[in-house]
Tab-separated table of C-alpha atoms and ligand atoms in Angstrom:
chain	number	residue	atom	x	y	z
A	1	MET	CA	61.887	100.326	78.828
A	2	SER	CA	59.378	99.499	80.658
A	3	GLU	CA	58.124	102.180	83.695
A	4	PHE	CA	58.492	100.115	86.284
A	5	ALA	CA	60.245	96.476	87.026
A	6	ALA	CA	57.963	93.713	87.970
A	7	VAL	CA	60.255	92.563	90.763
A	8	ASP	CA	59.868	95.500	92.285
A	9	VAL	CA	55.873	95.867	92.531
A	10	ILE	CA	55.514	91.458	93.854
A	11	ARG	CA	58.174	92.877	96.390
A	12	ALA	CA	56.970	95.718	97.905
A	13	LYS	CA	53.295	93.928	98.230
A	14	ARG	CA	55.180	90.755	99.841
A	15	ASP	CA	56.465	93.715	102.473
A	16	GLY	CA	53.329	94.646	102.740
A	17	HIS	CA	53.571	98.226	101.270
A	18	THR	CA	51.138	100.146	99.022
A	19	LEU	CA	50.934	99.199	95.693
A	20	SER	CA	50.657	103.741	93.603
A	21	ASP	CA	47.736	103.793	91.347
A	22	ALA	CA	50.760	103.733	88.570
A	23	GLN	CA	52.252	100.438	89.149
A	24	ILE	CA	48.788	98.889	89.359
A	25	ASP	CA	47.969	100.706	85.805
A	26	TRP	CA	51.369	99.222	84.613
A	27	VAL	CA	51.522	95.869	86.182
A	28	VAL	CA	47.582	94.757	84.865
A	29	ASP	CA	48.225	96.067	81.136
A	30	ALA	CA	51.251	94.834	80.854
A	31	TYR	CA	50.361	91.346	82.291
A	32	THR	CA	47.626	91.990	79.738
A	33	LYS	CA	49.845	92.073	76.814
A	34	GLY	CA	52.423	89.437	78.102
A	35	VAL	CA	55.123	91.331	79.289
A	36	VAL	CA	54.710	90.648	82.600
A	37	ALA	CA	55.564	86.778	82.662
A	38	ASP	CA	53.001	84.088	84.657
A	39	GLU	CA	55.387	83.057	87.301
A	40	GLN	CA	55.608	86.697	87.682
A	41	MET	CA	51.956	87.627	88.477
A	42	SER	CA	51.629	84.462	89.996
A	43	ALA	CA	53.381	85.551	92.735
A	44	LEU	CA	51.811	89.054	93.015
A	45	ALA	CA	48.789	87.273	92.950
A	46	MET	CA	49.983	85.775	96.152
A	47	ALA	CA	51.792	87.985	97.999
A	48	ILE	CA	47.721	89.928	97.355
A	49	LEU	CA	46.730	87.360	98.674
A	50	LEU	CA	48.489	86.948	102.161
A	51	ARG	CA	49.183	91.177	102.467
A	52	GLY	CA	46.003	92.553	101.111
A	53	MET	CA	44.794	95.651	99.413
A	54	THR	CA	43.378	99.386	100.427
A	55	PRO	CA	40.321	99.965	99.481
A	56	ALA	CA	41.973	102.363	96.975
A	57	GLU	CA	43.994	100.042	96.019
A	58	ILE	CA	41.206	97.707	95.391
A	59	ALA	CA	39.724	100.464	93.403
A	60	ARG	CA	42.259	100.807	91.003
A	61	TRP	CA	42.539	97.704	90.269
A	62	THR	CA	39.334	97.198	89.020
A	63	ALA	CA	39.668	100.134	87.273
A	64	ALA	CA	42.904	98.887	85.207
A	65	MET	CA	41.111	95.359	84.892
A	66	ILE	CA	37.677	97.373	83.255
A	67	ALA	CA	40.658	99.332	80.713
A	68	SER	CA	42.390	96.035	79.678
A	69	GLY	CA	39.084	96.386	77.804
A	70	GLU	CA	36.138	97.538	76.040
A	71	ARG	CA	32.719	98.892	77.739
A	72	LEU	CA	29.791	97.756	76.422
A	73	ASP	CA	26.725	100.201	75.525
A	74	LEU	CA	24.075	100.233	76.776
A	75	SER	CA	22.664	103.278	76.459
A	76	ALA	CA	20.002	102.226	73.446
A	77	VAL	CA	18.565	100.358	75.407
A	78	THR	CA	15.378	102.092	77.294
A	79	ARG	CA	14.200	100.477	80.154
A	80	PRO	CA	16.337	100.266	82.856
A	81	THR	CA	19.180	97.944	83.153
A	82	VAL	CA	19.939	95.934	86.167
A	83	ASP	CA	22.150	92.390	86.543
A	84	LYS	CA	22.713	90.044	89.405
A	85	HIS	CA	25.625	88.440	90.039
A	86	SER	CA	25.905	85.029	91.737
A	87	THR	CA	29.091	83.592	93.204
A	88	GLY	CA	29.003	80.300	92.704
A	89	GLY	CA	26.887	76.882	94.813
A	90	VAL	CA	25.015	73.878	93.782
A	91	GLY	CA	21.881	73.710	92.830
A	92	ASP	CA	22.806	77.409	92.272
A	93	LYS	CA	19.939	77.727	89.090
A	94	ILE	CA	18.127	81.310	90.305
A	95	THR	CA	19.623	82.904	87.126
A	96	LEU	CA	17.491	81.403	84.918
A	97	PRO	CA	13.894	81.694	86.058
A	98	LEU	CA	14.843	85.170	87.746
A	99	THR	CA	16.105	86.589	84.967
A	100	PRO	CA	12.690	85.796	83.083
A	101	LEU	CA	10.568	86.916	85.432
A	102	VAL	CA	12.561	90.661	86.013
A	103	ALA	CA	12.391	91.515	82.893
A	104	ALA	CA	8.077	90.651	82.294
A	105	CYS	CA	8.266	93.089	84.846
A	106	GLY	CA	9.784	96.040	83.293
A	107	ALA	CA	13.864	95.586	83.205
A	108	ALA	CA	16.093	94.862	80.967
A	109	VAL	CA	19.119	91.844	82.394
A	110	PRO	CA	22.809	92.218	80.207
A	111	GLN	CA	23.162	88.319	82.067
A	112	LEU	CA	26.937	87.939	81.159
A	113	SER	CA	27.236	84.229	82.981
A	114	GLY	CA	30.288	81.603	82.844
A	115	ARG	CA	30.734	78.398	82.230
A	116	GLY	CA	30.868	75.831	85.146
A	117	LEU	CA	34.458	74.062	86.396
A	118	GLY	CA	34.788	72.153	89.811
A	119	HIS	CA	31.913	71.100	91.545
A	120	THR	CA	29.519	74.214	91.285
A	121	GLY	CA	27.750	74.112	87.834
A	122	GLY	CA	27.601	77.414	85.220
A	123	THR	CA	25.075	79.150	83.841
A	124	LEU	CA	26.095	78.417	80.035
A	125	ASP	CA	26.172	74.714	80.334
A	126	LYS	CA	22.955	73.946	81.639
A	127	LEU	CA	21.694	76.989	78.844
A	128	GLU	CA	23.109	75.062	76.299
A	129	SER	CA	21.343	71.496	77.446
A	130	ILE	CA	18.216	72.981	75.540
A	131	PRO	CA	17.962	71.952	71.761
A	132	GLY	CA	19.822	74.368	69.820
A	133	TRP	CA	20.264	77.202	72.281
A	134	ARG	CA	23.478	78.877	71.243
A	135	ALA	CA	25.958	80.918	73.494
A	136	GLY	CA	27.671	83.147	71.903
A	137	LEU	CA	26.060	86.732	70.846
A	138	SER	CA	27.724	89.488	68.867
A	139	ASN	CA	27.448	93.539	70.798
A	140	ASP	CA	25.193	94.104	68.292
A	141	GLU	CA	22.754	90.431	69.363
A	142	PHE	CA	23.235	91.366	73.087
A	143	VAL	CA	22.244	94.796	72.982
A	144	ARG	CA	19.099	93.862	70.575
A	145	GLN	CA	17.941	90.926	71.872
A	146	LEU	CA	18.428	93.078	75.444
A	147	GLN	CA	15.539	95.396	74.044
A	148	ASP	CA	13.061	93.228	72.709
A	149	VAL	CA	12.826	90.850	75.220
A	150	GLY	CA	14.494	92.363	77.966
A	151	ALA	CA	16.751	89.351	78.775
A	152	VAL	CA	19.553	87.324	77.941
A	153	ILE	CA	21.627	84.532	79.412
A	154	CYS	CA	24.928	84.681	76.809
A	155	ALA	CA	28.589	84.519	77.283
A	156	ALA	CA	30.769	87.335	78.074
A	157	GLY	CA	33.229	88.159	75.329
A	158	ASP	CA	36.790	88.086	74.466
A	159	GLY	CA	37.044	91.892	74.851
A	160	LEU	CA	35.386	92.556	77.783
A	161	ALA	CA	38.673	93.142	80.551
A	162	PRO	CA	40.399	90.828	79.345
A	163	ALA	CA	43.186	90.859	81.596
A	164	ASP	CA	40.728	89.331	84.271
A	165	ARG	CA	40.226	85.928	81.725
A	166	LYS	CA	44.333	85.672	81.905
A	167	LEU	CA	44.609	86.006	85.420
A	168	TYR	CA	41.608	84.754	86.795
A	169	ALA	CA	43.200	81.409	84.702
A	170	LEU	CA	45.703	82.008	86.742
A	171	ARG	CA	44.686	82.057	90.295
A	172	ASP	CA	42.841	78.889	89.431
A	173	VAL	CA	45.877	77.068	88.979
A	174	THR	CA	47.773	78.935	91.356
A	175	GLY	CA	46.197	79.108	95.153
A	176	THR	CA	45.700	82.684	94.603
A	177	VAL	CA	40.914	81.579	94.170
A	178	GLU	CA	41.050	83.313	97.598
A	179	ALA	CA	41.788	86.629	98.260
A	180	ILE	CA	39.183	89.530	98.740
A	181	PRO	CA	40.565	91.863	96.751
A	182	LEU	CA	41.123	89.179	93.514
A	183	ILE	CA	36.998	88.209	94.167
A	184	ALA	CA	36.022	91.446	94.539
A	185	SER	CA	37.822	93.274	90.965
A	186	SER	CA	37.469	90.236	89.231
A	187	ILE	CA	33.437	90.307	89.736
A	188	MET	CA	32.899	93.659	89.698
A	189	SER	CA	35.101	94.668	86.900
A	190	LYS	CA	33.136	92.437	84.407
A	191	LYS	CA	30.079	93.613	85.496
A	192	ILE	CA	30.902	96.771	84.963
A	193	ALA	CA	32.141	96.746	81.494
A	194	GLU	CA	29.369	94.775	81.122
A	195	GLY	CA	27.472	98.457	80.984
A	196	THR	CA	24.009	97.403	83.903
A	197	GLY	CA	23.159	100.241	86.043
A	198	ALA	CA	22.049	98.396	89.045
A	199	LEU	CA	23.400	95.426	90.273
A	200	VAL	CA	22.110	93.374	92.896
A	201	LEU	CA	24.909	90.575	94.488
A	202	ASP	CA	24.166	87.176	95.981
A	203	VAL	CA	27.260	86.251	98.159
A	204	LYS	CA	26.434	82.672	99.492
A	205	VAL	CA	28.473	81.606	102.665
A	206	GLY	CA	28.557	77.101	103.653
A	207	THR	CA	30.190	74.447	102.136
A	208	GLY	CA	29.273	74.390	98.757
A	209	ALA	CA	30.336	78.385	98.675
A	210	PHE	CA	34.284	79.423	98.173
A	211	MET	CA	33.704	81.636	101.314
A	212	LYS	CA	33.033	78.906	103.978
A	213	ASP	CA	32.849	81.339	106.265
A	214	VAL	CA	30.160	84.618	107.303
A	215	ASP	CA	32.557	87.190	108.074
A	216	MET	CA	34.631	86.453	104.275
A	217	ALA	CA	31.562	86.976	102.608
A	218	ARG	CA	30.331	89.977	104.168
A	219	GLU	CA	33.772	91.626	104.230
A	220	LEU	CA	33.803	90.587	100.185
A	221	ALA	CA	30.073	91.967	99.506
A	222	ARG	CA	30.633	95.308	101.204
A	223	THR	CA	34.218	95.795	98.784
A	224	MET	CA	31.581	94.837	95.776
A	225	VAL	CA	29.539	96.796	96.996
A	226	GLU	CA	31.707	99.379	97.478
A	227	LEU	CA	33.183	98.625	93.738
A	228	GLY	CA	30.922	98.946	92.198
A	229	LYS	CA	28.506	102.174	94.175
A	230	ALA	CA	32.542	104.410	92.580
A	231	HIS	CA	30.965	102.955	89.452
A	232	GLN	CA	27.765	104.787	89.507
A	233	VAL	CA	26.640	101.361	88.945
A	234	ARG	CA	23.720	101.373	92.252
A	235	THR	CA	24.723	97.926	94.138
A	236	VAL	CA	23.197	96.041	97.166
A	237	ALA	CA	24.955	92.297	98.512
A	238	LEU	CA	22.638	89.296	100.112
A	239	LEU	CA	24.180	86.637	102.051
A	240	THR	CA	22.494	83.744	101.027
A	241	ASP	CA	23.572	80.071	102.571
A	242	MET	CA	24.855	77.478	100.455
A	243	ASN	CA	25.518	74.413	103.435
A	244	THR	CA	22.409	72.971	101.401
A	245	PRO	CA	22.228	72.434	97.083
A	246	LEU	CA	19.601	75.416	96.199
A	247	GLY	CA	16.567	72.986	95.705
A	248	LEU	CA	16.093	69.799	94.660
A	249	ALA	CA	17.973	69.226	91.189
A	250	ILE	CA	21.555	69.640	90.366
A	251	GLY	CA	23.324	69.482	87.239
A	252	ASN	CA	21.985	70.799	83.918
A	253	ALA	CA	18.856	69.983	82.496
A	254	VAL	CA	17.721	68.958	85.387
A	255	GLU	CA	18.292	72.103	86.791
A	256	VAL	CA	16.230	73.439	83.307
A	257	GLU	CA	13.690	70.932	84.864
A	258	GLU	CA	13.663	72.450	87.938
A	259	SER	CA	13.791	76.399	86.919
A	260	LEU	CA	10.775	75.585	84.714
A	261	GLU	CA	8.245	74.390	87.121
A	262	VAL	CA	9.554	78.241	89.305
A	263	LEU	CA	8.664	79.854	86.119
A	264	ALA	CA	4.953	77.320	86.269
A	265	GLY	CA	4.474	78.767	89.552
A	266	GLY	CA	5.341	75.858	90.983
A	267	GLY	CA	8.747	74.612	92.299
A	268	PRO	CA	11.229	73.660	96.178
A	269	ALA	CA	9.602	76.522	97.669
A	270	ASP	CA	13.909	77.292	98.929
A	271	VAL	CA	14.175	78.594	95.537
A	272	VAL	CA	11.215	80.273	95.242
A	273	GLU	CA	12.201	82.106	98.228
A	274	LEU	CA	15.808	82.634	96.936
A	275	THR	CA	14.201	83.893	93.259
A	276	LEU	CA	11.433	86.242	94.309
A	277	ALA	CA	14.551	88.228	97.182
A	278	LEU	CA	16.643	88.350	94.246
A	279	ALA	CA	13.731	89.494	92.218
A	280	ARG	CA	12.581	92.573	94.986
A	281	GLU	CA	16.613	93.966	95.046
A	282	MET	CA	16.935	94.325	91.317
A	283	LEU	CA	12.927	95.865	90.292
A	284	ALA	CA	13.989	98.232	94.024
A	285	ALA	CA	17.192	98.692	92.384
A	286	ALA	CA	15.986	99.587	88.459
A	287	GLY	CA	13.173	102.070	90.820
A	288	LEU	CA	10.802	99.649	89.141
A	289	ASP	CA	7.802	99.303	91.208
A	290	ALA	CA	6.125	95.652	90.072
A	291	ASP	CA	4.963	92.876	92.291
A	292	PRO	CA	7.526	90.299	91.452
A	293	GLU	CA	5.380	87.215	92.362
A	294	LYS	CA	1.905	87.969	91.108
A	295	VAL	CA	4.378	88.788	87.790
A	296	LEU	CA	5.601	84.926	87.972
A	297	GLN	CA	1.859	83.324	88.711
A	298	SER	CA	0.815	85.621	85.726
A	299	GLY	CA	3.043	83.590	83.438
A	300	ALA	CA	4.193	86.264	82.004
A	301	ALA	CA	8.209	84.512	83.431
A	302	MET	CA	7.544	81.592	80.919
A	303	ASP	CA	6.251	83.917	78.532
A	304	SER	CA	9.673	86.044	78.651
A	305	TRP	CA	11.340	83.265	79.204
A	306	LYS	CA	10.453	81.087	76.113
A	307	ALA	CA	11.068	84.533	74.369
A	308	MET	CA	14.877	84.446	75.581
A	309	ILE	CA	15.393	80.927	74.568
A	310	ARG	CA	14.167	81.260	70.852
A	311	ALA	CA	15.633	84.830	70.802
A	312	GLN	CA	19.053	82.045	70.670
A	313	GLY	CA	18.057	79.695	68.597
A	314	GLY	CA	16.486	76.647	71.244
A	315	ASP	CA	13.572	75.631	71.122
A	316	PRO	CA	11.587	75.931	74.437
A	317	ASP	CA	9.297	72.766	73.811
A	318	ALA	CA	12.136	70.088	72.934
A	319	PRO	CA	12.703	67.691	75.512
A	320	LEU	CA	15.632	67.805	77.095
A	321	PRO	CA	18.338	64.882	78.072
A	322	THR	CA	18.347	62.749	80.286
A	323	ALA	CA	20.315	60.133	81.118
A	324	ARG	CA	21.304	56.844	80.477
A	325	GLU	CA	21.146	55.153	83.882
A	326	THR	CA	20.401	55.651	87.636
A	327	GLU	CA	21.087	54.653	90.306
A	328	VAL	CA	19.634	55.125	94.232
A	329	LEU	CA	20.724	56.425	97.437
A	330	ARG	CA	19.307	54.776	100.434
A	331	ALA	CA	19.074	55.131	104.452
A	332	THR	CA	20.268	52.560	105.929
A	333	THR	CA	18.784	54.174	109.601
A	334	ALA	CA	15.475	55.878	110.515
A	335	GLY	CA	15.812	59.300	111.849
A	336	VAL	CA	15.530	62.803	110.630
A	337	VAL	CA	17.940	64.527	108.172
A	338	GLU	CA	20.382	67.114	110.313
A	339	SER	CA	21.664	67.775	106.832
A	340	ILE	CA	22.701	67.598	103.599
A	341	ASP	CA	26.382	68.705	102.245
A	342	ALA	CA	26.274	70.923	99.380
A	343	LEU	CA	29.995	70.125	98.692
A	344	GLU	CA	29.485	66.910	98.638
A	345	VAL	CA	26.868	66.766	96.911
A	346	GLY	CA	27.918	69.154	94.315
A	347	LEU	CA	31.278	66.561	94.221
A	348	ALA	CA	28.843	63.674	93.329
A	349	ALA	CA	27.082	65.100	90.674
A	350	TRP	CA	31.121	66.258	88.852
A	351	ARG	CA	32.300	62.767	89.634
A	352	LEU	CA	29.064	61.513	87.487
A	353	GLY	CA	30.160	63.498	84.633
A	354	ALA	CA	27.870	67.178	85.450
A	355	GLY	CA	30.533	68.972	85.280
A	356	ARG	CA	34.219	69.165	84.133
A	357	ALA	CA	37.670	68.587	85.777
A	358	ARG	CA	39.116	70.495	82.590
A	359	LYS	CA	38.184	73.733	81.010
A	360	GLU	CA	38.176	71.913	77.543
A	361	ASP	CA	36.270	68.456	78.875
A	362	PRO	CA	32.887	68.675	77.633
A	363	VAL	CA	29.849	68.118	80.876
A	364	SER	CA	27.012	65.081	80.269
A	365	PHE	CA	23.932	67.317	79.964
A	366	GLY	CA	21.384	63.974	81.689
A	367	ALA	CA	24.229	63.577	84.590
A	368	GLY	CA	23.588	65.075	88.138
A	369	ILE	CA	21.300	64.635	91.704
A	370	MET	CA	17.997	64.447	92.738
A	371	LEU	CA	17.802	65.290	96.360
A	372	LYS	CA	14.742	63.000	97.712
A	373	VAL	CA	14.273	64.857	100.712
A	374	ARG	CA	15.539	67.621	102.319
A	375	PRO	CA	16.867	69.115	105.644
A	376	GLY	CA	13.970	68.251	108.733
A	377	ASP	CA	12.853	64.902	106.419
A	378	THR	CA	12.044	61.556	108.598
A	379	VAL	CA	13.442	58.509	107.033
A	380	ALA	CA	13.172	54.509	107.819
A	381	VAL	CA	15.428	52.289	106.393
A	382	GLY	CA	15.405	51.973	102.891
A	383	ASP	CA	13.748	55.636	102.158
A	384	PRO	CA	15.734	56.896	99.129
A	385	LEU	CA	17.858	60.163	99.826
A	386	LEU	CA	19.821	60.258	97.012
A	387	GLU	CA	19.286	59.761	92.865
A	388	LEU	CA	21.912	60.439	91.225
A	389	ARG	CA	22.052	59.849	87.423
A	390	THR	CA	24.441	59.247	84.902
A	391	ASP	CA	25.049	58.122	80.997
A	392	GLU	CA	28.448	56.678	81.857
A	393	GLY	CA	27.679	53.325	84.572
A	394	SER	CA	31.875	53.668	85.165
A	395	ARG	CA	31.217	56.889	86.940
A	396	ILE	CA	28.144	55.205	89.189
A	397	SER	CA	30.889	53.657	92.060
A	398	ALA	CA	32.639	56.763	93.054
A	399	ALA	CA	29.469	59.015	92.639
A	400	LEU	CA	28.078	57.073	95.216
A	401	ALA	CA	31.661	56.416	97.822
A	402	GLY	CA	31.409	60.081	97.965
A	403	ALA	CA	27.942	60.769	98.353
A	404	ASP	CA	27.560	58.495	100.586
A	405	GLY	CA	28.379	60.861	103.261
A	406	ALA	CA	26.452	63.850	102.268
A	407	VAL	CA	23.296	63.232	103.282
A	408	ARG	CA	23.649	62.798	107.873
A	409	ILE	CA	20.442	61.600	109.683
A	410	SER	CA	20.155	61.976	113.096
A	411	GLN	CA	17.648	60.974	115.635
A	412	ASN	CA	17.121	64.846	116.092
A	413	ALA	CA	15.188	67.504	113.852
A	414	PRO	CA	17.560	70.269	113.051
A	415	ALA	CA	17.444	74.139	114.276
A	416	PRO	CA	15.327	75.682	110.918
A	417	THR	CA	18.660	77.866	108.703
A	418	PRO	CA	17.751	81.007	107.675
A	419	LEU	CA	18.555	81.108	103.666
A	420	LEU	CA	19.017	84.654	103.679
A	421	ILE	CA	21.343	85.673	106.167
A	422	ASP	CA	22.436	89.490	105.368
A	423	ARG	CA	21.899	92.555	103.269
A	424	ILE	CA	24.565	94.925	102.596
A	425	ALA	CA	23.775	97.636	101.131
B	1	LIG	N1	33.860	84.733	90.085
B	1	LIG	C1	34.594	85.641	89.090
B	1	LIG	O1	34.151	85.893	88.001
B	1	LIG	N2	36.387	86.211	89.792
B	1	LIG	C2	36.079	85.118	90.973
B	1	LIG	O2	37.965	85.287	91.305
B	1	LIG	C3	35.598	84.898	91.983
B	1	LIG	C4	34.318	84.059	91.396
């Protein structure tokens, strides 16, 4: 006899009641073990989406997800540990320059990352465009590299928050991804189980993010910050704009190239600004007094990048894959670029092969989009707006059709929009 009946837990949440600690512990554990069926968890997830959860319920749900798996022990790492998590955006390659930069400033950065699904790219897909680089490390290799190099970006092992792995896949196909209690507990259970001492969250807001609304993003950020603190992880969140893609490159290898420009002391202004803003927050949370701007200019972050890539079998000097075909979208009216829609650009890059439709699909490393303009630029008829890159020419027409409306041109200069919207601590 089980302690509870799943249907009673579902009914309780459906009717707006608060779940008890025992109900939460039981349902998360029973779902992980396959005792609660997918259809029952789908109904509960939908009830949570519609009814919400109290802060105490979210804290308990997160603790139950952590308890579903192992917790990494980073006590052998002598440097202060600090991680960053982004809720996902278009052109968001910040982890790539940020991780080695913060390591070069004296911290250890344990970045457990994922692969992309849909229009937002995955950090592992980007790094896998580097010849030889491997995403899978054992726990021992992970801790050793963290100690020796200070920077690791790799796939989370199967043992970490297995309840989340199962639940996230279910939410993805049941319209229940967007529930703040479920997003917050999903992200924070993995970050807390990973064992980091401090965490900086980059909560994206805008068309290319799944939080389209700033108030919702603020609530998500507050919920995650509280969860981190409750588990003794020093946590800070920045709310950042995701209406416009970050940088000029959207794809896999092209985003690695752009990250290398940043590590070499150049790169697009917005990518540099966000990398430095997050680095400053990470260093403060780790209790380190270093100037990331100076470290970036000194070349030490590039050295740290090369060591990190080599430690995982990659050749940091090997040429990166390029796409077989390119097509340029040009301006048909003259004026000023008013906006570049992150979602539309992300979807077009995905159609070109940079992303995957199902989690088992391969990605094309060379595919993607290069922005030839930024908001505020003046354009004449015939000027290039976007360069589309793909390995399969048959993908171009659908991508072009989608990308066509992404760049809006008007007669007036747009009001400048700040990249950094808010800070929640
Ligand atoms: N990323 C996660 O890890 N979980 C979510 O629920 C949403 C984004």
